[in-house]
Short mmCIF file of C-alpha atoms and ligand atoms in Angstrom, two decimals:
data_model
loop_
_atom_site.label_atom_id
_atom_site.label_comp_id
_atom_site.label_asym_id
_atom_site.label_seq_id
_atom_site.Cartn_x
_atom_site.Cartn_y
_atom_site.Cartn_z
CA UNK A 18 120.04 81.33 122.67
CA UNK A 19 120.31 80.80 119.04
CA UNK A 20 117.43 80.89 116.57
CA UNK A 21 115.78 77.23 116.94
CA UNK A 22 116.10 77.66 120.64
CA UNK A 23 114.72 80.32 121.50
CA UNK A 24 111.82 79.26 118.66
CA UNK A 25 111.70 75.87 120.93
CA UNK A 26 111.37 78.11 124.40
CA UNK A 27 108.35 80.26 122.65
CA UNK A 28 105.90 78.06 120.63
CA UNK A 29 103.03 77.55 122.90
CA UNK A 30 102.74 74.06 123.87
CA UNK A 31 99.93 71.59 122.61
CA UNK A 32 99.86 73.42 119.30
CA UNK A 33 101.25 73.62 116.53
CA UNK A 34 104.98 73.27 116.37
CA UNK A 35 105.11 71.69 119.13
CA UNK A 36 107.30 69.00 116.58
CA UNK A 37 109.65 71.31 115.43
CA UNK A 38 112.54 70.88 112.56
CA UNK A 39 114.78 74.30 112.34
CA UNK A 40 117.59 74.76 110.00
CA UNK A 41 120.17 77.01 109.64
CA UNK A 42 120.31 76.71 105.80
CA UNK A 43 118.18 74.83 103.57
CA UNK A 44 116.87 74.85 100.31
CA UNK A 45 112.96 75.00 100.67
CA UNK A 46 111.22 74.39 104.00
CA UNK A 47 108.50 73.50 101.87
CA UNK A 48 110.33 70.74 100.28
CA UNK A 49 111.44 69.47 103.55
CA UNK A 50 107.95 70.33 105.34
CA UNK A 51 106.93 67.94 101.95
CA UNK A 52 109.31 65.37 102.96
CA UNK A 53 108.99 65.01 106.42
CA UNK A 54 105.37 64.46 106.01
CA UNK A 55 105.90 61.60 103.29
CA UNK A 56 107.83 60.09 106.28
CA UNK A 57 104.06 60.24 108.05
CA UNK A 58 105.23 62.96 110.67
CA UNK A 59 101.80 64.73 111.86
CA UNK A 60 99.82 67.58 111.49
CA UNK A 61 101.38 70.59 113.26
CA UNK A 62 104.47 69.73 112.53
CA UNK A 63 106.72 72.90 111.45
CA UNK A 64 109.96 73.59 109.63
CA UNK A 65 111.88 76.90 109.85
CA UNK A 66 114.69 77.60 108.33
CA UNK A 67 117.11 80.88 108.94
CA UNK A 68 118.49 80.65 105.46
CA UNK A 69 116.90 79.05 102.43
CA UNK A 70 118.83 78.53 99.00
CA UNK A 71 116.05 77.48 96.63
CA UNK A 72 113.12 79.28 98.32
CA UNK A 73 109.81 78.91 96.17
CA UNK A 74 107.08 81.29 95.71
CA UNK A 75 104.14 80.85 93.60
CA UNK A 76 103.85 80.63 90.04
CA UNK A 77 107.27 79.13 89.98
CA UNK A 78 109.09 82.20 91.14
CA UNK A 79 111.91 81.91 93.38
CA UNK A 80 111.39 83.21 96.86
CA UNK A 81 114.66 85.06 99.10
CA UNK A 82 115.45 83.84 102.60
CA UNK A 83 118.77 85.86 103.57
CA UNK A 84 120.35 84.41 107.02
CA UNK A 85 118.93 86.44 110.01
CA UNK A 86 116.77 88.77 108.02
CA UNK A 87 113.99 86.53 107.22
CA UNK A 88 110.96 84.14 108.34
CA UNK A 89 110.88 81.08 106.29
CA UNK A 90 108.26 78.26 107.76
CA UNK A 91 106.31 75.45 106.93
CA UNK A 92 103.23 74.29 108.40
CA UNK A 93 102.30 70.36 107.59
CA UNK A 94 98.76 69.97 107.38
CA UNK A 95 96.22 66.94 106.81
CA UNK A 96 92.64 68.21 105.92
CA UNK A 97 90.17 66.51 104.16
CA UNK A 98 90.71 68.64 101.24
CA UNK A 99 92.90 71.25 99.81
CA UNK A 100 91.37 74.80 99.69
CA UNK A 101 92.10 78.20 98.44
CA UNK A 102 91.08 78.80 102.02
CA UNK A 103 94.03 77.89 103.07
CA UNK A 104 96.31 80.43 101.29
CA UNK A 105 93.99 82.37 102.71
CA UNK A 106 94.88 81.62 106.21
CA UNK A 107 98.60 81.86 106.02
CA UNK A 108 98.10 85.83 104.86
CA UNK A 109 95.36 86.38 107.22
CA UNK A 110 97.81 84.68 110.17
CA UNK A 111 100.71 86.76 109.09
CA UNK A 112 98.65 89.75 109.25
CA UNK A 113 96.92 89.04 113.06
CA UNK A 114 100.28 88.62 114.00
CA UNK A 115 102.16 92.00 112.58
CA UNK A 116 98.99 93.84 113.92
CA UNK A 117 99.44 92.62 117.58
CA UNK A 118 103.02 93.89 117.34
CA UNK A 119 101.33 97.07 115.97
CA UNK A 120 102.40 97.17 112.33
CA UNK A 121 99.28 97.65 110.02
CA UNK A 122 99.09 94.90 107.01
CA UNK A 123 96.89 93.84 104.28
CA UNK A 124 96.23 90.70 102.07
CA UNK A 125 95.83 91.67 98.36
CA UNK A 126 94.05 88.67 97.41
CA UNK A 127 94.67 85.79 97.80
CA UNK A 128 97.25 85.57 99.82
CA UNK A 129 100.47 88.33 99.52
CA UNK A 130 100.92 90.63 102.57
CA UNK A 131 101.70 94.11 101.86
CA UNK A 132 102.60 96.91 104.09
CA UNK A 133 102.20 100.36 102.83
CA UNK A 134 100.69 98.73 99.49
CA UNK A 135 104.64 96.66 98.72
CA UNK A 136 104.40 93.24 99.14
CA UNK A 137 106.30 92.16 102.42
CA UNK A 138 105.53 88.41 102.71
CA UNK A 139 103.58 85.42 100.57
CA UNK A 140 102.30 82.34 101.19
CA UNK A 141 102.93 79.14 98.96
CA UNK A 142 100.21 76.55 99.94
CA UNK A 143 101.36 73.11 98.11
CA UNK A 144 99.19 69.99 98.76
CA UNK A 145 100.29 66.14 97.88
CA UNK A 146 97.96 63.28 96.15
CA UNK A 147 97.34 60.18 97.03
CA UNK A 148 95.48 59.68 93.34
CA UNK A 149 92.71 61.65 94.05
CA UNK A 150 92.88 61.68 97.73
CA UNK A 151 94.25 64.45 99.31
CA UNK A 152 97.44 62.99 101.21
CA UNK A 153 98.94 66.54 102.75
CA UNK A 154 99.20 70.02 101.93
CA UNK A 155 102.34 72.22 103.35
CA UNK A 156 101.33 75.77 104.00
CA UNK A 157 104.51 77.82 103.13
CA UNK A 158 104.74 81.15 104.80
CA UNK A 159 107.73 83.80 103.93
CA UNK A 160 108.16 87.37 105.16
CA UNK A 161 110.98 89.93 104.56
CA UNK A 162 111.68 91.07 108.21
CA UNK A 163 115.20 92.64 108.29
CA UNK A 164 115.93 96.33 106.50
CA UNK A 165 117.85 93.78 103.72
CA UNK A 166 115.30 91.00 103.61
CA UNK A 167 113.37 92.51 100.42
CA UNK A 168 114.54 91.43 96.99
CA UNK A 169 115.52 94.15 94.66
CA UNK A 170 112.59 95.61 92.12
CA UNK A 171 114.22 94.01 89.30
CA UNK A 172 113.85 90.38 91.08
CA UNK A 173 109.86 90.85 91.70
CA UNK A 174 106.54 91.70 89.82
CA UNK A 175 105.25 93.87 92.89
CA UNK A 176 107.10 96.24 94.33
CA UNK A 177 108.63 94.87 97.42
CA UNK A 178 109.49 95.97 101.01
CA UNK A 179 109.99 94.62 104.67
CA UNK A 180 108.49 94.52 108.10
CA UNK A 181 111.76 96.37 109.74
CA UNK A 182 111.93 99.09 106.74
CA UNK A 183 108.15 100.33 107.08
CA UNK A 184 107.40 99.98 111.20
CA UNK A 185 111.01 102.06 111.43
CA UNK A 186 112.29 98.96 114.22
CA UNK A 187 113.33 95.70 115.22
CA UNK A 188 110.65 93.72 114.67
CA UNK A 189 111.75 90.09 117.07
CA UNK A 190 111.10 87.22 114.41
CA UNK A 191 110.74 84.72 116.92
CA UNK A 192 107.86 86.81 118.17
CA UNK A 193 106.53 87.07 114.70
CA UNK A 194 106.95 82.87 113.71
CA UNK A 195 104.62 82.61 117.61
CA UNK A 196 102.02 84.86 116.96
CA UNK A 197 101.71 83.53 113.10
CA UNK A 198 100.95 80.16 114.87
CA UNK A 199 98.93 81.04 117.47
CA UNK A 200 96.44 83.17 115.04
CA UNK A 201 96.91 79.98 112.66
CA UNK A 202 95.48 77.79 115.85
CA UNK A 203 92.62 79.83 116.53
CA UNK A 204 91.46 80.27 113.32
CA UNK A 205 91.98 76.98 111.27
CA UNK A 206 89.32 74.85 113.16
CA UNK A 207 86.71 78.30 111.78
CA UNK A 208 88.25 78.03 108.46
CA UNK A 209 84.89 77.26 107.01
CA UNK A 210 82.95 79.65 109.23
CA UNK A 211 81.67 83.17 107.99
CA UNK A 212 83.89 84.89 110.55
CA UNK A 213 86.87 83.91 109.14
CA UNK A 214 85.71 84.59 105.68
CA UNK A 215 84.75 88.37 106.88
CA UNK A 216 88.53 88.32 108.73
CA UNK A 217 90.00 87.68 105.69
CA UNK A 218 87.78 90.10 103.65
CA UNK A 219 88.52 92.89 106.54
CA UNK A 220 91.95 92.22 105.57
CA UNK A 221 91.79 92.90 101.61
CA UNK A 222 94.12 95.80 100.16
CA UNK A 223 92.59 97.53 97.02
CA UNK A 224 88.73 96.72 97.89
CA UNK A 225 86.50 98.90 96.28
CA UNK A 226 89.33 99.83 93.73
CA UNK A 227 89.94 99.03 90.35
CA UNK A 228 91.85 95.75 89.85
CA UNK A 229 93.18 93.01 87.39
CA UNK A 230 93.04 89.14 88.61
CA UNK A 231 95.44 87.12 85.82
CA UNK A 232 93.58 83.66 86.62
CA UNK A 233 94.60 80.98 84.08
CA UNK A 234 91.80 81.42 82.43
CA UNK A 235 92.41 85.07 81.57
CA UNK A 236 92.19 87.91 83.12
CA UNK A 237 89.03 89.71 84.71
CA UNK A 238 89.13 93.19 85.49
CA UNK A 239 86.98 95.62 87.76
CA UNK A 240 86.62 96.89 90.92
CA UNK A 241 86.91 94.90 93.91
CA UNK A 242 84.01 93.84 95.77
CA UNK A 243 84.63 91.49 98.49
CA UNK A 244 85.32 87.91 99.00
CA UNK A 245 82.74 84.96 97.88
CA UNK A 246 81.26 82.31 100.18
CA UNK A 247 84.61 80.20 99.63
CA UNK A 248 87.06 83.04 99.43
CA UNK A 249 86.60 83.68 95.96
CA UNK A 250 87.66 87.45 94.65
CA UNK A 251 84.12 89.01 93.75
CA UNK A 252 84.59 91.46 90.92
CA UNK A 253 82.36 94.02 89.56
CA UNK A 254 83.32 94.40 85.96
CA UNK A 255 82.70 97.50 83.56
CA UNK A 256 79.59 95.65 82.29
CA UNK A 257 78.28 95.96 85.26
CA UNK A 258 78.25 91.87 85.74
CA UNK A 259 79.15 89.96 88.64
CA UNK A 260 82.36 87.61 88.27
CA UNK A 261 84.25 85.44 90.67
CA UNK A 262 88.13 84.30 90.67
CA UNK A 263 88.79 81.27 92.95
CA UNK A 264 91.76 80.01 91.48
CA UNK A 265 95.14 79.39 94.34
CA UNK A 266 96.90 80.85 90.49
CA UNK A 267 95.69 84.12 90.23
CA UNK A 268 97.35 87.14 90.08
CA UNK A 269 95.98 90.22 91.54
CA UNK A 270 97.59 93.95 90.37
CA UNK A 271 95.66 97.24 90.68
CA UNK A 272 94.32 98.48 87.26
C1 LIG B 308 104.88 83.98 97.03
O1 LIG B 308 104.49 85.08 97.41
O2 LIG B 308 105.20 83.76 95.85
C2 LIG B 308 104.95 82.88 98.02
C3 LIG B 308 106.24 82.89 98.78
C4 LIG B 308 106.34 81.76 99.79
C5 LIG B 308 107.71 81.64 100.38
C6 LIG B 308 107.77 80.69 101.53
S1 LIG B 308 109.25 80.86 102.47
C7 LIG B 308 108.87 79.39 103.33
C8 LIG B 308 108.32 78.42 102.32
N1 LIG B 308 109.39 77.68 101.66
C9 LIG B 308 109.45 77.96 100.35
O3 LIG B 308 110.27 77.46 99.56
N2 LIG B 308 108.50 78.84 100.02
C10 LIG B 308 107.69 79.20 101.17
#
């Protein structure tokens, strides 16, 4: 079985994916995820793609997808409104599902999965207006499987790594693309519960530590606390006051 069909023989039925668009080479996923919903296609439906040639991470950066190294997918969504929260979900999903395969990952905030502290997968959470009503957001989810998968250190701004080269094995991907939507249909109807704002805070790399968050409206540096009431990074700064980055923009680095 190739790629798409084995995805189509594994994705639980009744949830999400259940509608399924895979690709063996496209540019984005999120640009078709985009399209496809434009078209009115409905929540749940997913694009995957083996190979993407104009991947797109945040902040404008480009994003690798090299054929049969990679998971490259693209959740449509229609909430009532578009949420850091969300970001949120896509790391915290990625990282259920690598620890139920029994590879240990982290979120450094908001939503970049690292393994061994080297960023192995992101999340790109776009959302679509209708004026100012919230028409659909596509929740963009990328992670560097194969030993080749990561992008060399002169591509990135975080040093970067794979699921394969830190667990030391073959890591299945279709495995990995079922279990990210499985934890993503348990936990999005909690999304504004406290238990998935603790999950997500259980899952924080550098907490307690010294850290930098570039928001756009400058940076705020300190050490770590925890996550706010609507998944906002809760700093301690030197002064010894209390500040809060909630912006889907930020940057986090260690200091
Ligand atoms: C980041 O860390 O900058 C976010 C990376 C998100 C990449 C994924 S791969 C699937 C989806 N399609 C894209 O073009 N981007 C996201």
């Amino acid at each position: 079985m190739d790629y798409g069909e084995e995805l189509r023989a594994s994705l639980p039925a009744g949830g999400s994916g259940e509608i399924l668009y895979v690709y063996p080479s496209i540019d984005s996923t999120n640009s078709r995820a985009a399209e496809l919903a434009r078209q009115g296609v409905p929540a749940g439906t997913l694009v995957v793609a083996d190979h993407q040639t104009r991947g797109r991470g945040r902040r404008g950066a480009s994003w690798r997808t090299p054929p049969g190294e990679a998971i490259a997918m693209s959740l449509v969504l229609r909430p009532e409104s578009a949420d850091l929260r969300w970001s949120g979900l896509g790391a915290v999903a990625v990282v259920d599902a690598l620890a139920g395969m029994g590879v240990e990952a982290a979120v450094k905030w908001p939503n970049d999965v690292l393994i061994n502290g080297r960023k192995a997968g992101g999340v790109l959470a776009e959302a679509a207006w209708l004026g100012d009503r919230l028409d659909f957001l596509v929740l963009g989810i990328g992670v560097n499987v194969g030993i080749h998968a990561a992008p060399p250190e002169s591509e990135v701004d975080f040093p970067a790594t794979s699921v394969e080269r830190e667990a030391g094995r073959r890591i299945g991907r279709v495995d990995l693309v079922v279990e990210v939507i499985r934890s993503i249909d348990h936990w999005s109807p909690r999304m504004w519960t406290d238990g998935f704002r603790r999950r997500w805070e259980a899952c924080l790399a550098f907490r307690g530590s010294q850290i930098v968050v570039s928001t756009p409206y400058g940076d705020l540096a300190g050490a770590l606390q925890g996550l706010g009431p609507d998944g906002e990074a809760v700093i301690l700064k030197d002064d010894g006051t209390i500040a809060h980055a909630a912006a889907d923009a930020s940057r986090l680095r260690p200091r």
